[in-house]
XYZ file of C-alpha atoms in Angstrom:
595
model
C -8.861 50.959 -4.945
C -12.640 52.371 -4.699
C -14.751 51.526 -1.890
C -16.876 49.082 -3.859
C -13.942 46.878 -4.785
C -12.813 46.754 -0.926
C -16.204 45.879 0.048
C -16.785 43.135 -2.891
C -13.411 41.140 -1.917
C -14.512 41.409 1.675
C -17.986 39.775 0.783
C -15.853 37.313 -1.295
C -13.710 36.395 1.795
C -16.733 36.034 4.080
C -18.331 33.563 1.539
C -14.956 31.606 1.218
C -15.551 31.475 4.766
C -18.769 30.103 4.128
C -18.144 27.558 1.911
C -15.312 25.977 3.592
C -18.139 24.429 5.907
C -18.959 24.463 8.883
C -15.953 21.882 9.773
C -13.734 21.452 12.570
C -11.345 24.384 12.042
C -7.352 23.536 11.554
C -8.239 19.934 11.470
C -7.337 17.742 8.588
C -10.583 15.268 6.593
C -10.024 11.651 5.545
C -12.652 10.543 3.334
C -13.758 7.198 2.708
C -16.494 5.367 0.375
C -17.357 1.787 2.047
C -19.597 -0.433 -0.625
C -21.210 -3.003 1.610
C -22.511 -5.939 -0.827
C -22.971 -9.955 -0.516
C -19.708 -12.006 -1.677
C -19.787 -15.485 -1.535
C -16.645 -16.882 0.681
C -15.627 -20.251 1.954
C -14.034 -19.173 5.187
C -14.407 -22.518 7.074
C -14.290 -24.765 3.705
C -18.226 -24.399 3.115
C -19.114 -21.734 0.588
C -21.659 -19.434 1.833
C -22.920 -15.717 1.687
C -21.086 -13.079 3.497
C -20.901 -9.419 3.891
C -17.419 -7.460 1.870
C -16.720 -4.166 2.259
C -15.139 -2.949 -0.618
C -15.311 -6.449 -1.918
C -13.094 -7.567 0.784
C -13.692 -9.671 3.548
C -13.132 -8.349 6.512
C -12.807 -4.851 5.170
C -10.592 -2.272 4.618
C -8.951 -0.655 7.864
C -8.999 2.873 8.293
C -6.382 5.112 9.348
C -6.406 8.453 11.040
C -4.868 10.533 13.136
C -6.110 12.469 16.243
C -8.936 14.857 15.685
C -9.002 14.350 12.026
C -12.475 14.741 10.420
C -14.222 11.727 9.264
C -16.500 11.413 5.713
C -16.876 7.979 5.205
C -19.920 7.634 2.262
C -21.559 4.337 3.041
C -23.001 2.856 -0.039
C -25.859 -0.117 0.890
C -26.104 -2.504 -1.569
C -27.456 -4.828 0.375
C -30.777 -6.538 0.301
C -31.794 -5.146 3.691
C -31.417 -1.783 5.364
C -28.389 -1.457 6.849
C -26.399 0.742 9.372
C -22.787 1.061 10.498
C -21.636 1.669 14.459
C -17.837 2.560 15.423
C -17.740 1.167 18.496
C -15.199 2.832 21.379
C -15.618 6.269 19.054
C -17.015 8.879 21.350
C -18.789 11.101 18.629
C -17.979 14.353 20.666
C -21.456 16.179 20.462
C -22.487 14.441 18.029
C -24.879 11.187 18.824
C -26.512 12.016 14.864
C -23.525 10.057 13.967
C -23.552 6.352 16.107
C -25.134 4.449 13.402
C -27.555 2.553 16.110
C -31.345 2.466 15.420
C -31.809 4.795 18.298
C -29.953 7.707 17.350
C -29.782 7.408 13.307
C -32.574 5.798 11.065
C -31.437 2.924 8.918
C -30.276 3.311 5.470
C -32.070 1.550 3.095
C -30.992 -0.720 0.363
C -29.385 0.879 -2.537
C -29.048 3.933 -1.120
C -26.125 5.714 0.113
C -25.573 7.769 3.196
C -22.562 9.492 4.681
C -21.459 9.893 8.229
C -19.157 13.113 8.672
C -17.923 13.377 12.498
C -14.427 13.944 14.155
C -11.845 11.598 16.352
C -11.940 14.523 18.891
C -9.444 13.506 21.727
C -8.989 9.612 20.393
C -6.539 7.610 20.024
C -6.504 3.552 19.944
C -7.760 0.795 18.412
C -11.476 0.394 16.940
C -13.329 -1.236 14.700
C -16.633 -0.475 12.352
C -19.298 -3.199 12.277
C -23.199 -3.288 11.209
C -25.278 -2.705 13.994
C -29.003 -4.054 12.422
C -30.332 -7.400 11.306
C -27.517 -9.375 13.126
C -25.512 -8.715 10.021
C -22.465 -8.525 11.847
C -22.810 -12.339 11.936
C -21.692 -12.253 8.034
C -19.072 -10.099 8.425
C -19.037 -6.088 7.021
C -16.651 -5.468 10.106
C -12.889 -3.666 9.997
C -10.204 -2.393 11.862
C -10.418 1.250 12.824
C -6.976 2.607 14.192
C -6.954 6.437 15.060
C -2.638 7.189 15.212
C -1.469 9.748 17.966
C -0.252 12.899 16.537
C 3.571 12.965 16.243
C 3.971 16.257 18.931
C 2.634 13.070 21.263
C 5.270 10.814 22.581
C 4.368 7.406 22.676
C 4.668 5.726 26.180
C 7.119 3.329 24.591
C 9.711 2.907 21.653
C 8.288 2.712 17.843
C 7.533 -0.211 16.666
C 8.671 -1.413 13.710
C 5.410 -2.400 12.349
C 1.534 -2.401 12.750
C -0.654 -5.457 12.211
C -4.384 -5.341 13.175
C -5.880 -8.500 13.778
C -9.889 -9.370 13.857
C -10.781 -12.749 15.733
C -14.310 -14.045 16.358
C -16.517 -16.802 16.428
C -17.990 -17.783 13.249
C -21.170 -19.431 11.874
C -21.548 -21.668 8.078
C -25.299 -20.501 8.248
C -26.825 -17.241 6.791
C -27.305 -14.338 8.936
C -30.881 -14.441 8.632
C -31.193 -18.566 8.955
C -29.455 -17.534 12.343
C -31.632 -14.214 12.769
C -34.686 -16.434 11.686
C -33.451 -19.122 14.797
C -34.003 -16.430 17.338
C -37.582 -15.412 15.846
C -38.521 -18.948 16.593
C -37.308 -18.655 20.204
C -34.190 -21.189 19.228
C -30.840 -21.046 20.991
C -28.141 -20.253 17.923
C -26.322 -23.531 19.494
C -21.946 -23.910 19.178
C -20.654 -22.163 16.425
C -18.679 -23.752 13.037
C -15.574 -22.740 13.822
C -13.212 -19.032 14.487
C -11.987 -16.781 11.741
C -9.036 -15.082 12.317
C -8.675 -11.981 9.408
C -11.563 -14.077 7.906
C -9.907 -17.179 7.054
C -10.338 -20.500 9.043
C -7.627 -22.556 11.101
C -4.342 -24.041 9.929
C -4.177 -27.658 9.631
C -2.924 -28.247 12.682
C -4.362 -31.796 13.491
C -7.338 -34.274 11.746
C -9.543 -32.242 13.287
C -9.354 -29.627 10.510
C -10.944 -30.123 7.226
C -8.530 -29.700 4.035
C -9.534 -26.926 1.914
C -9.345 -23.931 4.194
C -7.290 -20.975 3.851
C -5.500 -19.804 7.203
C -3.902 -16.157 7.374
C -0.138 -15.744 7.894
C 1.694 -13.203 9.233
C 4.846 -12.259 7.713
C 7.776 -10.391 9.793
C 11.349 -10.252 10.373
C 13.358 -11.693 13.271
C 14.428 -9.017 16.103
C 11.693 -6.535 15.398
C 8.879 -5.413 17.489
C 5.468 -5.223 16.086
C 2.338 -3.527 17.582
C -0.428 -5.984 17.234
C -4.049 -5.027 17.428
C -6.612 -7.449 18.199
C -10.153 -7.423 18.164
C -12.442 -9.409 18.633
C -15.541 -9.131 15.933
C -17.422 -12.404 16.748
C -21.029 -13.231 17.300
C -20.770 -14.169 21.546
C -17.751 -15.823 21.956
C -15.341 -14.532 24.459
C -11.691 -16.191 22.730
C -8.018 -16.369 24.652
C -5.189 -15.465 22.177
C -1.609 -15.984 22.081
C 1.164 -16.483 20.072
C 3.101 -19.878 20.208
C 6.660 -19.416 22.762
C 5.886 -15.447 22.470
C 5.230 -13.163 24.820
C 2.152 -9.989 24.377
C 3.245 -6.861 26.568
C -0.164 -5.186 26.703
C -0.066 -1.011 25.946
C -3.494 -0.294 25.049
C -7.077 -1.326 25.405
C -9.715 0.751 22.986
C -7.690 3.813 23.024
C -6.226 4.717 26.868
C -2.496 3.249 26.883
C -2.115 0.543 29.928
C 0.370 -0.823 32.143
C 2.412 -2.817 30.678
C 2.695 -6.383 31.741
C 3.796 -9.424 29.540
C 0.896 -12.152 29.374
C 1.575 -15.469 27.526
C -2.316 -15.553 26.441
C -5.081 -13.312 27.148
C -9.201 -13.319 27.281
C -10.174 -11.003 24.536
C -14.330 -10.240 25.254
C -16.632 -9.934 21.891
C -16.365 -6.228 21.156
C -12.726 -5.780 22.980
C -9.902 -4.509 21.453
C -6.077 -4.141 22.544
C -2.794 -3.638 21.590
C 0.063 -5.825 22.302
C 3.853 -5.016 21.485
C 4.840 -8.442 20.222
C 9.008 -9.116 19.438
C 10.309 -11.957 17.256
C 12.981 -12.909 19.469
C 12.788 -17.124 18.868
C 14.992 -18.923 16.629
C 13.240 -19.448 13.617
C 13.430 -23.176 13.355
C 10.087 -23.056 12.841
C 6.706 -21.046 11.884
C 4.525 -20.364 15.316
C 1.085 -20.527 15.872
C -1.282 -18.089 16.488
C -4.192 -19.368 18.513
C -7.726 -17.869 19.242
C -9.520 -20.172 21.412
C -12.963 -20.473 23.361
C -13.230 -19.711 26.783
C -15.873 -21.076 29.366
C -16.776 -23.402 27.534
C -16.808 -27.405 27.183
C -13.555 -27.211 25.866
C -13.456 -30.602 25.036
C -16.380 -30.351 22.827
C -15.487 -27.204 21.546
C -12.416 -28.104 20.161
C -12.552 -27.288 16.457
C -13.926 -24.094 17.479
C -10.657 -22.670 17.046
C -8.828 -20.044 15.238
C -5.282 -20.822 14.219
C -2.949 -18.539 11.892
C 0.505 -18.757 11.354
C 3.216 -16.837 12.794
C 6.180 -16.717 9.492
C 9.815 -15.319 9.983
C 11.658 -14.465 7.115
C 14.313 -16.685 8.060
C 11.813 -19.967 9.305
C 13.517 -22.661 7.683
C 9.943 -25.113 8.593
C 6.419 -25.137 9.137
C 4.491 -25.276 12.178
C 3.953 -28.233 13.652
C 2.832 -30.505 17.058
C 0.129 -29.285 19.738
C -1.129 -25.951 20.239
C -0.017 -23.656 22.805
C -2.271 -24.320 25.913
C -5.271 -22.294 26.669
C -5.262 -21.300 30.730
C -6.585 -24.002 32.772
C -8.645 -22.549 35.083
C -12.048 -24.895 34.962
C -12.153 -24.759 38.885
C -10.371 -21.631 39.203
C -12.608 -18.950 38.182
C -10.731 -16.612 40.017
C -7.811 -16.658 36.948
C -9.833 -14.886 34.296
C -10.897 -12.485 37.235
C -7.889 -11.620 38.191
C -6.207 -10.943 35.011
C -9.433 -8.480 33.568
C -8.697 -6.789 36.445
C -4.554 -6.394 35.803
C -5.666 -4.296 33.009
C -4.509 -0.607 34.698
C -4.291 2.599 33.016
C -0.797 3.759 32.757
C -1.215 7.256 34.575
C 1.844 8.814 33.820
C 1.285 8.561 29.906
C 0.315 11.054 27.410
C -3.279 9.578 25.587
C -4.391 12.344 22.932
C -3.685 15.129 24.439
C -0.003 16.039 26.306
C -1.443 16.058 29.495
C -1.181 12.698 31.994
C -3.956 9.978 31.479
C -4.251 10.040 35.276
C -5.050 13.885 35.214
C -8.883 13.217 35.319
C -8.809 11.969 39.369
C -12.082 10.462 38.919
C -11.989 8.906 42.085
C -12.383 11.586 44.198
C -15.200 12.908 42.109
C -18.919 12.677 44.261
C -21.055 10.190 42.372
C -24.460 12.146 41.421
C -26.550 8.556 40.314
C -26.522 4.604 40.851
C -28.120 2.611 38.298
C -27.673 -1.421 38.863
C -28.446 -3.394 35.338
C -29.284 -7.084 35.800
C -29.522 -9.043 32.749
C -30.894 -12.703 32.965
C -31.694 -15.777 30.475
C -34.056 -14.756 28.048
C -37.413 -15.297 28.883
C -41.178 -15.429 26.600
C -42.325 -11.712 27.046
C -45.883 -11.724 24.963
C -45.030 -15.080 23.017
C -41.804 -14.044 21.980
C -38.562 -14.631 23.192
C -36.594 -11.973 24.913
C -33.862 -10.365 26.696
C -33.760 -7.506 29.025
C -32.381 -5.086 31.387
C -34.050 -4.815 34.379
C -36.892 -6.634 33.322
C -37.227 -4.036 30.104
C -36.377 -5.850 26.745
C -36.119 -2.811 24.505
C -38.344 -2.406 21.333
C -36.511 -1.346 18.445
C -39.244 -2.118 15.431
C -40.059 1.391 13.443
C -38.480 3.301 16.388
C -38.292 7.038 15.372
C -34.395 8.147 16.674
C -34.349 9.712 20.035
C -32.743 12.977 19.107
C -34.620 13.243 16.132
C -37.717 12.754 18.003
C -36.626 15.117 20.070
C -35.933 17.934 17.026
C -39.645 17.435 15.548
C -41.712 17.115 19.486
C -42.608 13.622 18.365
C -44.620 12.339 21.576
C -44.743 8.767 22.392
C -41.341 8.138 20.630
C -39.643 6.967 23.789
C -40.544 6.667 27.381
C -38.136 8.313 30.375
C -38.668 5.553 32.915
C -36.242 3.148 32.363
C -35.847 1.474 36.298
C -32.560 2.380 38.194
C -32.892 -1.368 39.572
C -34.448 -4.498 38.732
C -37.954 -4.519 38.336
C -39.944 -6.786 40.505
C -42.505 -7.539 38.437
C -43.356 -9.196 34.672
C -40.970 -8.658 32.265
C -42.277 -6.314 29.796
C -41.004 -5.056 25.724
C -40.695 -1.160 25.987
C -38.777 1.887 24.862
C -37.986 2.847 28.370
C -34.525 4.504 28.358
C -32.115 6.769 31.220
C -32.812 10.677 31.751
C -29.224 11.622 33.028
C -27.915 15.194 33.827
C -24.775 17.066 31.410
C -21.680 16.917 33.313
C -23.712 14.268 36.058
C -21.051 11.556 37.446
C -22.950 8.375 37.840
C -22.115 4.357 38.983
C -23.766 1.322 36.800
C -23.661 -1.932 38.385
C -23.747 -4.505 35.541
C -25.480 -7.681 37.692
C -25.108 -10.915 35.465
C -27.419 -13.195 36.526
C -27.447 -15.116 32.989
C -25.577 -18.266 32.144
C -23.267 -17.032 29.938
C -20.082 -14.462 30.278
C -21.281 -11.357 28.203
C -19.654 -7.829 27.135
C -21.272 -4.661 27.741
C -20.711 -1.648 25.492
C -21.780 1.919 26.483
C -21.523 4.519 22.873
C -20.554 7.901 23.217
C -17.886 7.315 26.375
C -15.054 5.464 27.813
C -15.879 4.860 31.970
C -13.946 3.548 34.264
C -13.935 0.120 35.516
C -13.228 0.304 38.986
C -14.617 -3.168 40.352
C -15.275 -6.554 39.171
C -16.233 -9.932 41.200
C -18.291 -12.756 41.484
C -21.873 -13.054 43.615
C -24.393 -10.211 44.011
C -23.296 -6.260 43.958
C -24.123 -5.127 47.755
C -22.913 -1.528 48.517
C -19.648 -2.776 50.651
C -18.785 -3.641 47.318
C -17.914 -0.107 47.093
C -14.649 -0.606 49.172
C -13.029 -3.062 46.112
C -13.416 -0.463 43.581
C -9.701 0.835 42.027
C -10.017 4.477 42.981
C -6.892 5.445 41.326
C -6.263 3.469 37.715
C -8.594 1.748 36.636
C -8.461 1.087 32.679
C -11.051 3.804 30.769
C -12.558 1.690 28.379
C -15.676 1.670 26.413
C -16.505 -2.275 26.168
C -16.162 -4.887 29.524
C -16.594 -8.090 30.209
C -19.446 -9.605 33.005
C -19.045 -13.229 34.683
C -21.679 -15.211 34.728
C -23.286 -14.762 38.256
C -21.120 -12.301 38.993
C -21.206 -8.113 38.900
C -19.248 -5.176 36.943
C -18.829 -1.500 38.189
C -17.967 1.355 36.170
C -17.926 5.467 36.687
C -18.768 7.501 33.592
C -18.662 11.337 33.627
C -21.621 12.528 31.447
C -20.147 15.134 29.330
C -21.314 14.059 25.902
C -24.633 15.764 25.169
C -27.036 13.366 22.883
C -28.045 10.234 23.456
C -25.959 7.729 23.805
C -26.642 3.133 22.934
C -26.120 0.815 26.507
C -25.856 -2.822 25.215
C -24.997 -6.024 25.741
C -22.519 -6.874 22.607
C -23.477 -10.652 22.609
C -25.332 -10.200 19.325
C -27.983 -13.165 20.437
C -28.926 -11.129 23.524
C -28.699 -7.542 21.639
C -30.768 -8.944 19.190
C -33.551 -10.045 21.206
C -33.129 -6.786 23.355
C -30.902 -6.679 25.898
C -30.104 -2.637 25.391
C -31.478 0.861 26.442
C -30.314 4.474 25.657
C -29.517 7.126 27.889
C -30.348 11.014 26.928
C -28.212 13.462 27.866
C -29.269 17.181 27.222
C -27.700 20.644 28.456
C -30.553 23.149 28.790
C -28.092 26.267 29.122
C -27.088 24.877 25.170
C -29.038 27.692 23.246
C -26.231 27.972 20.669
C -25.693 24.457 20.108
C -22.371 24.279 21.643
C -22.430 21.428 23.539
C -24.547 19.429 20.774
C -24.188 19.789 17.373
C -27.297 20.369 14.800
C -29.268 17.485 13.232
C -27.040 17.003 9.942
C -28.852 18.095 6.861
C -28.178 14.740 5.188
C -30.572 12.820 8.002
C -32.561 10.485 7.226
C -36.746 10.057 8.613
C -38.232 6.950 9.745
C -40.657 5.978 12.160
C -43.417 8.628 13.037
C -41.183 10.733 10.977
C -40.949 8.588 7.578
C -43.296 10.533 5.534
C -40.883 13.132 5.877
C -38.172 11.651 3.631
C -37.722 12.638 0.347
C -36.516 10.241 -2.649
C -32.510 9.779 -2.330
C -30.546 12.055 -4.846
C -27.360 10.168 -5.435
C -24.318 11.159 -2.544
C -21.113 12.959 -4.042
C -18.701 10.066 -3.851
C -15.909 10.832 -1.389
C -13.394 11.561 -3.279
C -15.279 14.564 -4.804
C -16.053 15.772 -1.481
C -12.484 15.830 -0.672
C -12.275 18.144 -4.374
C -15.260 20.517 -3.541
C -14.032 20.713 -0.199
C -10.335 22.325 -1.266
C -11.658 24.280 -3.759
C -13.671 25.782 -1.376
C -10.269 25.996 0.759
C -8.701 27.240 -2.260
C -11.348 30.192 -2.860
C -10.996 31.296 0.768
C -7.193 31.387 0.964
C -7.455 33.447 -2.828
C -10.199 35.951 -1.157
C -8.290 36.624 1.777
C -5.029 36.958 0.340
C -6.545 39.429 -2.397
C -7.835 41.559 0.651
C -4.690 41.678 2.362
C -2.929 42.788 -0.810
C -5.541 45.634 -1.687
C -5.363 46.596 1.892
C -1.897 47.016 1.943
């Protein structure tokens, strides 16, 4: 073999190399293609317009496994821009990816845009919802479940079968009559009912119209299934159980817990867990399956609730009588308290990695920054109503992407002086968000001095919630805090007038949504962002490139180009083995000339 011929199959491999991408090496892709479009539904008897992925409603779940790449090809066909958020996925280095309006620009309708990014580390359950134009109020949500690998031992037996669930609270109005209600500086009042896997409640009593679909679950008697539940709704923090059945909790948005049997539990807007759930009643009957308001009037809340149906294969009758009952705890605020903070991270467990969950001994690790976030009843800031952190109500109009604002020395994008504590002065609409340090270690204080119980949501990172109580955060607080295993979580729950601490290590370079998920309150700007940046990164190791595929918007919008129609994702996955293909060929055409 001449010279030449060596050297050509060597260029050949190097280009195979090349055109496999620039991918997470060794680790398997799933592609997806999501088609968000309007589907009229009649969830709660009353036909009206929703969002369907797919032309389902909810959508599709997806299904991964640890570290698997992600392509999902998000097609818009919408009337308004639109973008998707995976809440509780940590984008490792990767903020390009969030799908919030501060780190990616909207897509637009008709148009098609694809998110490629990795479940580095994960494991859990998830969800994907629409993070713009209070859309999630008409659905385009769906489970998200990221599978351990199998060299992983689960921290108890296999179940014999996985069922996601999706609970929230749910409104007969258009999301934009209900987007159009804030505008006006209206409250969005009760809502019309709660959808559990988007269907309405069983007939349980007269206080259910006829006409409505309810979901049933099917399983068999003696098996244990692992039930995922999240909850997708608009504010509405809902208890759950399962008629005479008891939920041993293992996980809560991906770190596996202590397990302790609960016959109902508070489920926050934006939570997710995962129960292990046996069928060990005799099947005279069909069960209930109950999603339910909590601190509310519950009297006058009543047909705000979400009932399915719990079916044996041997139930020889139908559900009937009262509901299970909800905890009754209207003078005992302590009860919800106390069982948020049951929720313990089972240290001796294996998450996504082999090593211990309780390996990271983050409480012995010297906090580096305090930040205490009070939120408050929105106020009129400049004739409009608003919500805020610390007195900032964040502006998110035409905003040009931090990062990307960052990549083209756009000045005036963003300002770095959001305040570490409550301002003491006017309330004022900004783009004020948190300068924090790579690899910093820093305490937030969520203060809740508004009248309603709200979740707060933090993208990029689980943290550690290490206190919870009710009255005013004062640093003795400090000597409550669980210093050994506390839950890691990436959404928590706030009492009304009361205060939430969590520790966060800041090893996620980019820059990263803080929100309150009560869509009301996020809408009308209860959220900030905080940038993280390595300056030793001059090879891009700890943050990964802007993705050629991003979009402009803002100061930046007369930099987009018209869209040339995505590949579909299913020939991605084809370009993306031949390419595979071509390498392997190259390399094993070297090896053989070279032999």
């Amino acid at each position: 073999m001449s010279l030449s011929s060596c050297t050509l199959l060597l260029l050949l491999f190097q280009i195979g190399l090349l055109l496999c991408g620039f991918c997470f090496a060794g680790d398997p892709t799933a592609s997806y293609e999501l088609e968000f479009s309007y589907i009229t539904a009649s969830p709660l008897g009353v036909p009206q317009q929703v969002i369907a992925v797919n032309g389902k409603f909810p959508g599709p779940t997806l299904n991964v496994t640890t570290n698997y790449n992600v392509v999902v090809n998000v097609k818009n066909r919408l009337d308004e821009s639109l973008l998707i958020t995976w809440p509780g996925i940590e984008m490792r280095r990767s903020s390009w990816q969030d799908g919030v309006l501060g780190t990616n620009c909207p897509i637009p309708s008709k148009w098609n845009w694809t998110y490629h990014f990795q479940v580095k580390d994960q494991i859990g359950s998830y969800h994907y919802v629409p993070s713009t134009n209070f859309q999630r109020a008409a659905g385009g949500f769906g489970g998200f479940v990221v599978t351990n690998r199998k060299v992983i031992a689960l921290p108890f037996d296999t179940p014999d079968g996985d069922i996601v669930i999706t609970i929230g609270d749910w409104y007969t109005r258009n999301h934009s009559d209900l987007r159009a209600s804030l505008d006006n500086g209206e409250e969005l009042g009760m809502p019309d009912g709660v959808l559990i896997n988007g269907k309405g409640p069983f007939k349980y009593s007269s206080v259910v119209p006829d006409g409505i679909n309810h979901t049933t679950l099917n399983v068999d008697p003696g098996k244990t299934y692992r039930i995922r539940v999240i909850n997708v709704g608009v504010s509405t923090c809902l208890n759950f159980r399962i008629q005479s059945h008891n939920l041993l909790l293992a996980e809560a948005e991906g770190h596996y817990t202590s397990q302790q049997n609960y016959t109902s539990f508070d489920i926050h807007v934006g939570q997710s867990y995962s129960f292990l759930v046996t069928m060990d009643q005799n099947a005279s009957s069909d069960f209930y399956i109950v999603a339910s308001p909590r601190f509310v009037n519950e009297s006058v809340w009543q047909r705000v609730t979400g009932v399915a149906i719990l079916h044996y294969s041997n139930s020889k009758g139908h559900a009937s009588g009262p509901l299970p009952d909800a905890p009754n705890d209207v003078y005992d605020h302590s009860f919800a308290l106390n069982q948020a903070m049951s929720v313990r991270m089972n240290n001796s467990a294996s998450g996504a990695r082999p090593n211990p969950q309780g390996s990271f001994h983050y409480g012995s690790i010297n906090v580096t920054n305090t930040y205490a976030l009070r939120s408050a009843p929105p106020v009129m800031i400049n004739g409009t109503r608003r919500a805020a952190f610390n007195g900032v109500s964040f502006a998110n109009p035409k905003i040009t992407p931090v990062r990307l604002a960052d990549s083209h020395n756009v000045k005036g994008a963003y300002k770095l002086n959001f305040p570490k504590t409550p301002l003491d002065e006017p309330p004022r609409i900004a783009r004020s968000i948190i300068n924090e340090t790579y690899k910093g270690f820093v305490e937030i204080i969520l203060q809740n001095n508004d009248t309603v119980v709200q979740s707060f949501h933090m993208d990029g990172y689980s943290f550690f919630v290490v206190g919870m109580a009710y009255g005013n955060w004062t640093e003795d607080s400090r000597g409550s805090y669980n210093r050994w295993d506390a839950i890691s979580r990436s959404t928590t729950q706030v009492f009304p007038g009361g205060w939430t601490a969590i520790l966060v290590y800041l090893d996620n370079v980019g820059a990263w949504n803080l929100r309150t998920v009560n869509l009301d309150r996020w809408y009308l700007g209860q959220e900030t962002y905080i940038r993280i940046v390595n300056p030793e990164d001059h090879e891009q190791k700890t943050e990964l490139p802007m993705p050629d595929n991003a979009l402009f918007c803002g100061a930046l919008g007369h930099l987009q180009r018209p869209q040339k129609q995505l590949s579909s994702a299913g020939s991605t996955i084809q370009e993306q083995s031949k390419s595979s293909y071509f390498m392997q060929v190259a390399f094993a055409a070297v090896v053989y000339m070279m032999i």
